[in-house]
Tab-separated table of N, CA and C in Angstrom:
chain	number	residue	atom	x	y	z
A	346	LEU	N	-7.853	-1.710	-3.973
A	346	LEU	CA	-7.939	-0.560	-5.014
A	346	LEU	C	-6.651	0.272	-5.063
A	347	GLN	N	-5.807	0.749	-4.303
A	347	GLN	CA	-4.493	0.975	-4.709
A	347	GLN	C	-3.588	0.161	-5.517
A	348	ALA	N	-3.408	-0.845	-5.179
A	348	ALA	CA	-2.574	-1.576	-5.952
A	348	ALA	C	-3.359	-2.041	-7.474
A	349	ALA	N	-4.886	-1.385	-7.699
A	349	ALA	CA	-5.360	-1.840	-8.991
A	349	ALA	C	-4.757	-0.653	-9.229
A	350	LEU	N	-5.062	0.419	-8.745
A	350	LEU	CA	-4.818	1.715	-9.479
A	350	LEU	C	-3.271	1.749	-9.578
A	351	ASP	N	-2.201	1.528	-9.238
A	351	ASP	CA	-1.124	1.283	-9.431
A	351	ASP	C	-0.826	0.398	-10.900
A	352	ARG	N	-1.712	-0.649	-10.794
A	352	ARG	CA	-1.398	-1.511	-11.724
A	352	ARG	C	-1.963	-1.018	-13.062
A	353	PHE	N	-3.065	-0.551	-13.128
A	353	PHE	CA	-3.614	0.378	-14.214
A	353	PHE	C	-2.864	1.754	-14.738
A	354	GLU	N	-2.419	2.544	-13.745
A	354	GLU	CA	-1.335	3.338	-14.473
A	354	GLU	C	-0.296	2.995	-14.970
A	355	GLY	N	0.208	1.505	-14.499
A	355	GLY	CA	1.688	1.362	-15.266
A	355	GLY	C	1.608	0.337	-16.581
A	356	LEU	N	0.498	0.117	-16.635
A	356	LEU	CA	-0.406	-0.614	-18.198
A	356	LEU	C	-0.438	0.568	-18.582
A	357	GLY	N	-1.018	2.033	-18.610
A	357	GLY	CA	-1.263	2.913	-19.840
A	357	GLY	C	-2.787	2.535	-19.788
A	358	ALA	N	-3.729	1.841	-18.558
A	358	ALA	CA	-4.910	2.246	-18.808
A	358	ALA	C	-5.357	3.107	-18.112
A	359	ALA	N	-6.098	4.006	-18.396
A	359	ALA	CA	-6.416	5.339	-18.130
A	359	ALA	C	-7.508	5.257	-17.577
A	360	LEU	N	-8.649	4.817	-17.855
A	360	LEU	CA	-10.013	4.681	-18.037
A	360	LEU	C	-10.254	3.841	-16.889
A	361	TRP	N	-9.270	2.329	-16.890
A	361	TRP	CA	-9.631	1.768	-15.720
A	361	TRP	C	-9.147	2.348	-14.311
A	362	ALA	N	-8.011	3.217	-14.671
A	362	ALA	CA	-7.082	3.965	-13.506
A	362	ALA	C	-7.838	5.308	-12.792
A	363	GLU	N	-8.625	5.836	-14.028
A	363	GLU	CA	-9.637	6.476	-13.449
A	363	GLU	C	-10.910	6.138	-12.376
A	364	ARG	N	-11.553	4.749	-13.155
A	364	ARG	CA	-12.219	4.138	-12.335
A	364	ARG	C	-11.891	3.473	-10.969
A	365	ALA	N	-10.605	3.030	-10.767
A	365	ALA	CA	-10.122	2.669	-9.426
A	365	ALA	C	-9.871	3.884	-8.893
A	366	GLY	N	-9.234	5.069	-9.115
A	366	GLY	CA	-9.357	5.894	-8.242
A	366	GLY	C	-10.364	6.814	-7.921
A	367	VAL	N	-11.391	6.518	-8.821
A	367	VAL	CA	-12.744	6.975	-8.329
A	367	VAL	C	-13.415	6.292	-7.188
A	368	GLU	N	-13.048	4.954	-7.114
A	368	GLU	CA	-13.543	4.056	-6.275
A	368	GLU	C	-13.113	3.823	-4.933
A	369	LEU	N	-11.407	4.491	-5.026
A	369	LEU	CA	-10.608	4.626	-3.957
A	369	LEU	C	-10.975	5.663	-3.010
A	370	ARG	N	-11.176	6.874	-3.966
A	370	ARG	CA	-11.734	8.210	-3.007
A	370	ARG	C	-12.573	7.916	-2.471
A	371	ALA	N	-13.880	7.163	-3.019
A	371	ALA	CA	-15.009	6.634	-2.619
A	371	ALA	C	-15.088	6.011	-1.133
A	372	SER	N	-13.945	5.172	-1.235
A	372	SER	CA	-13.556	4.490	0.072
A	372	SER	C	-13.148	5.004	1.324
A	373	GLY	N	-12.972	6.461	0.797
A	373	GLY	CA	-12.475	7.534	1.746
A	373	GLY	C	-11.011	7.990	1.933
A	374	ARG	N	-10.166	7.100	0.878
A	374	ARG	CA	-8.821	7.242	0.853
A	374	ARG	C	-8.617	8.086	-0.003
A	375	THR	N	-7.199	8.906	-0.287
A	375	THR	CA	-6.900	9.013	-1.888
A	375	THR	C	-6.152	8.500	-2.891
A	376	ALA	N	-6.353	8.661	-4.076
A	376	ALA	CA	-5.632	7.812	-4.769
A	376	ALA	C	-4.147	7.781	-4.834
A	377	ARG	N	-3.599	9.448	-4.474
A	377	ARG	CA	-2.651	9.652	-4.463
A	377	ARG	C	-1.732	10.444	-3.476
A	378	LYS	N	-0.384	10.629	-3.364
A	378	LYS	CA	-0.033	11.796	-1.927
A	378	LYS	C	-0.456	13.512	-3.044
A	379	ARG	N	-0.283	14.453	-2.294
A	379	ARG	CA	-0.994	15.552	-2.998
A	379	ARG	C	0.509	15.867	-3.780
A	380	ASP	N	0.162	16.511	-4.933
A	380	ASP	CA	1.090	16.731	-5.745
A	380	ASP	C	0.949	17.710	-6.039
A	381	PRO	N	1.567	19.118	-5.692
A	381	PRO	CA	1.103	20.381	-6.240
A	381	PRO	C	1.323	20.723	-7.373
A	382	SER	N	2.381	20.066	-8.093
A	382	SER	CA	2.889	20.122	-9.450
A	382	SER	C	1.534	19.990	-10.682
A	383	THR	N	0.546	18.914	-9.928
A	383	THR	CA	-0.926	18.841	-10.572
A	383	THR	C	-1.753	19.619	-10.793
A	384	LEU	N	-1.336	21.011	-9.990
A	384	LEU	CA	-2.345	22.296	-10.228
A	384	LEU	C	-1.992	22.820	-11.308
A	385	ALA	N	-0.572	22.688	-12.251
A	385	ALA	CA	-0.654	23.616	-13.130
A	385	ALA	C	-1.151	22.844	-14.515
A	386	ASP	N	-1.782	21.673	-14.490
A	386	ASP	CA	-2.554	21.113	-15.257
A	386	ASP	C	-4.031	21.480	-15.371
A	387	LEU	N	-4.809	21.885	-14.387
A	387	LEU	CA	-6.075	22.365	-14.358
A	387	LEU	C	-6.255	23.395	-15.391
A	388	THR	N	-7.256	23.167	-16.130
A	388	THR	CA	-8.262	24.082	-16.727
A	388	THR	C	-8.178	25.577	-16.252
A	389	PRO	N	-8.522	26.653	-17.114
A	389	PRO	CA	-8.570	27.859	-16.761
A	389	PRO	C	-9.795	28.004	-15.856
A	390	GLN	N	-10.810	27.176	-16.277
A	390	GLN	CA	-12.472	26.982	-15.700
A	390	GLN	C	-12.241	26.338	-14.451
A	391	GLU	N	-11.444	25.058	-14.227
A	391	GLU	CA	-11.208	24.361	-13.329
A	391	GLU	C	-10.611	25.470	-11.956
A	392	LEU	N	-9.493	26.152	-12.423
A	392	LEU	CA	-8.898	27.152	-11.362
A	392	LEU	C	-9.773	27.732	-10.888
A	393	GLN	N	-10.508	28.464	-11.607
A	393	GLN	CA	-11.831	29.523	-11.283
A	393	GLN	C	-12.529	28.520	-10.145
A	394	VAL	N	-13.139	27.722	-10.325
A	394	VAL	CA	-14.092	27.098	-9.362
A	394	VAL	C	-13.358	26.768	-8.165
A	395	ALA	N	-11.927	25.896	-8.258
A	395	ALA	CA	-11.403	25.454	-7.129
A	395	ALA	C	-11.286	26.820	-6.541
A	396	GLY	N	-10.846	27.891	-7.046
A	396	GLY	CA	-10.840	29.483	-6.195
A	396	GLY	C	-12.057	29.822	-5.704
A	397	PHE	N	-13.149	29.783	-6.298
A	397	PHE	CA	-14.442	30.143	-5.374
A	397	PHE	C	-14.658	29.073	-4.350
A	398	VAL	N	-14.865	27.563	-4.456
A	398	VAL	CA	-14.911	26.682	-3.605
A	398	VAL	C	-14.252	26.693	-2.557
A	399	ALA	N	-12.561	27.058	-2.335
A	399	ALA	CA	-11.921	27.299	-1.895
A	399	ALA	C	-11.838	28.597	-0.903
A	400	GLU	N	-13.233	29.413	-1.476
A	400	GLU	CA	-13.677	30.649	-0.694
A	400	GLU	C	-14.680	30.011	0.202
A	401	GLY	N	-15.310	29.212	-0.113
A	401	GLY	CA	-16.347	28.423	0.782
A	401	GLY	C	-17.707	28.729	0.244
A	402	LEU	N	-17.674	28.943	-1.252
A	402	LEU	CA	-19.268	28.997	-2.259
A	402	LEU	C	-19.623	27.498	-2.359
A	403	THR	N	-20.848	27.659	-2.257
A	403	THR	CA	-21.324	26.422	-2.415
A	403	THR	C	-21.217	25.997	-4.175
A	404	ASN	N	-21.662	24.716	-4.680
A	404	ASN	CA	-21.640	24.482	-6.208
A	404	ASN	C	-22.634	25.955	-6.686
A	405	ARG	N	-23.838	25.797	-6.180
A	405	ARG	CA	-25.008	26.609	-6.710
A	405	ARG	C	-24.561	27.960	-6.567
A	406	GLU	N	-23.822	28.708	-5.708
A	406	GLU	CA	-22.991	29.756	-6.065
A	406	GLU	C	-22.388	30.127	-6.641
A	407	VAL	N	-21.490	29.158	-6.909
A	407	VAL	CA	-20.305	29.036	-7.812
A	407	VAL	C	-20.950	28.950	-9.348
A	408	ALA	N	-21.841	28.385	-9.354
A	408	ALA	CA	-22.601	28.188	-10.407
A	408	ALA	C	-23.078	29.780	-11.196
A	409	ALA	N	-23.990	30.133	-10.397
A	409	ALA	CA	-24.734	31.768	-10.328
A	409	ALA	C	-22.934	32.446	-10.875
A	410	GLN	N	-22.031	32.565	-10.180
A	410	GLN	CA	-20.938	33.645	-10.279
A	410	GLN	C	-20.578	33.115	-11.754
A	411	LEU	N	-20.416	31.962	-12.276
A	411	LEU	CA	-20.152	31.662	-13.909
A	411	LEU	C	-20.952	31.808	-14.489
A	412	PHE	N	-22.176	31.868	-14.488
A	412	PHE	CA	-23.233	31.253	-15.398
A	412	PHE	C	-23.427	30.147	-16.082
A	413	LEU	N	-23.121	28.892	-15.102
A	413	LEU	CA	-23.062	27.802	-15.430
A	413	LEU	C	-24.227	26.894	-14.821
A	414	SER	N	-24.628	25.438	-14.945
A	414	SER	CA	-25.300	25.160	-14.653
A	414	SER	C	-24.517	24.248	-13.143
A	415	PRO	N	-25.229	23.811	-12.027
A	415	PRO	CA	-24.535	23.295	-10.858
A	415	PRO	C	-24.130	21.807	-10.941
A	416	ARG	N	-24.294	21.528	-12.281
A	416	ARG	CA	-23.943	19.761	-12.634
A	416	ARG	C	-22.455	20.023	-13.040
A	417	THR	N	-22.425	21.294	-14.024
A	417	THR	CA	-21.032	21.544	-14.671
A	417	THR	C	-19.883	21.711	-13.598
A	418	ILE	N	-20.629	22.499	-12.757
A	418	ILE	CA	-19.760	23.167	-11.377
A	418	ILE	C	-18.752	21.638	-10.871
A	419	ASP	N	-20.171	21.072	-10.545
A	419	ASP	CA	-19.824	19.579	-9.736
A	419	ASP	C	-18.829	18.658	-10.613
A	420	PHE	N	-18.764	18.684	-12.345
A	420	PHE	CA	-18.253	18.141	-12.688
A	420	PHE	C	-16.704	18.445	-12.865
A	421	HIS	N	-16.504	20.128	-13.131
A	421	HIS	CA	-15.235	20.297	-12.643
A	421	HIS	C	-14.713	20.102	-11.477
A	422	LEU	N	-15.056	20.327	-10.422
A	422	LEU	CA	-15.146	19.720	-9.051
A	422	LEU	C	-14.625	18.689	-9.004
A	423	ARG	N	-14.897	17.561	-9.707
A	423	ARG	CA	-14.460	16.009	-9.983
A	423	ARG	C	-13.153	16.228	-10.075
A	424	ASN	N	-13.452	16.952	-11.205
A	424	ASN	CA	-11.889	16.815	-11.820
A	424	ASN	C	-10.551	17.582	-11.333
A	425	VAL	N	-10.610	18.386	-10.400
A	425	VAL	CA	-9.915	19.760	-9.436
A	425	VAL	C	-9.796	18.399	-8.408
A	426	PHE	N	-10.513	17.777	-7.930
A	426	PHE	CA	-10.453	16.649	-6.731
A	426	PHE	C	-9.089	15.768	-7.283
A	427	ALA	N	-9.536	14.814	-8.154
A	427	ALA	CA	-9.072	13.547	-8.740
A	427	ALA	C	-7.675	14.567	-9.536
A	428	GLN	N	-7.133	15.221	-9.626
A	428	GLN	CA	-6.194	15.968	-10.238
A	428	GLN	C	-4.927	16.800	-9.110
A	429	ALA	N	-5.529	16.866	-7.927
A	429	ALA	CA	-5.128	17.960	-6.799
A	429	ALA	C	-4.840	16.550	-5.946
A	430	GLY	N	-5.456	15.739	-5.917
A	430	GLY	CA	-5.401	14.181	-4.846
A	430	GLY	C	-6.034	14.828	-3.555
A	431	VAL	N	-7.358	15.517	-3.533
A	431	VAL	CA	-8.227	15.997	-2.384
A	431	VAL	C	-9.048	15.515	-2.049
A	432	SER	N	-9.555	14.868	-1.396
A	432	SER	CA	-11.233	14.944	-1.601
A	432	SER	C	-12.089	15.345	-0.330
A	433	SER	N	-11.405	16.369	-0.413
A	433	SER	CA	-12.612	17.339	0.526
A	433	SER	C	-12.226	18.878	-0.170
A	434	ARG	N	-13.339	19.609	0.272
A	434	ARG	CA	-13.522	21.259	-0.086
A	434	ARG	C	-12.364	22.060	0.930
A	435	GLY	N	-12.437	21.268	2.317
A	435	GLY	CA	-11.272	21.675	3.477
A	435	GLY	C	-9.784	21.511	2.765
A	436	GLU	N	-9.824	20.038	2.082
A	436	GLU	CA	-8.442	19.910	1.957
A	436	GLU	C	-8.022	20.963	0.688
A	437	LEU	N	-8.801	21.491	-0.240
A	437	LEU	CA	-9.115	22.281	-1.436
A	437	LEU	C	-8.834	23.719	-0.957
A	438	ALA	N	-9.165	23.938	0.129
A	438	ALA	CA	-9.151	25.314	0.600
A	438	ALA	C	-7.636	25.156	1.108
A	439	GLN	N	-7.013	24.893	1.641
A	439	GLN	CA	-5.893	24.490	1.924
A	439	GLN	C	-4.451	24.499	1.126
A	440	LEU	N	-4.857	24.163	-0.290
A	440	LEU	CA	-3.537	24.376	-1.558
A	440	LEU	C	-3.945	25.826	-1.917
A	441	ASP	N	-2.203	26.001	-2.567
A	441	ASP	CA	-2.059	27.365	-2.901
A	441	ASP	C	-2.388	27.219	-4.158
A	442	LEU	N	-3.621	28.053	-4.792
A	442	LEU	CA	-4.380	27.565	-6.177
A	442	LEU	C	-3.613	28.809	-7.003
A	443	ARG	N	-2.900	29.437	-6.554
A	443	ARG	CA	-1.951	30.841	-6.974
A	443	ARG	C	-0.941	30.083	-8.294
């Protein structure tokens, strides 16, 4: 899966690369090394969600705080995990989100 991800990224096939990254993370491996510079690419709402999750709130609690649905929080959190190169809430909590 890592080789497929690298090949798709090299070819500029973003959708296939994303799919390979999802499958790679599902297998328990991270798609790439953690790169703090990618945190700058997070949207303000993704940063807000990441901050609440890093504090230990559940998706349902974050949704209540932001007046969003838990599914929307899940969507944002998946994007945060992918961009930050993490695969768990614990890893997310260790990142400097400022």
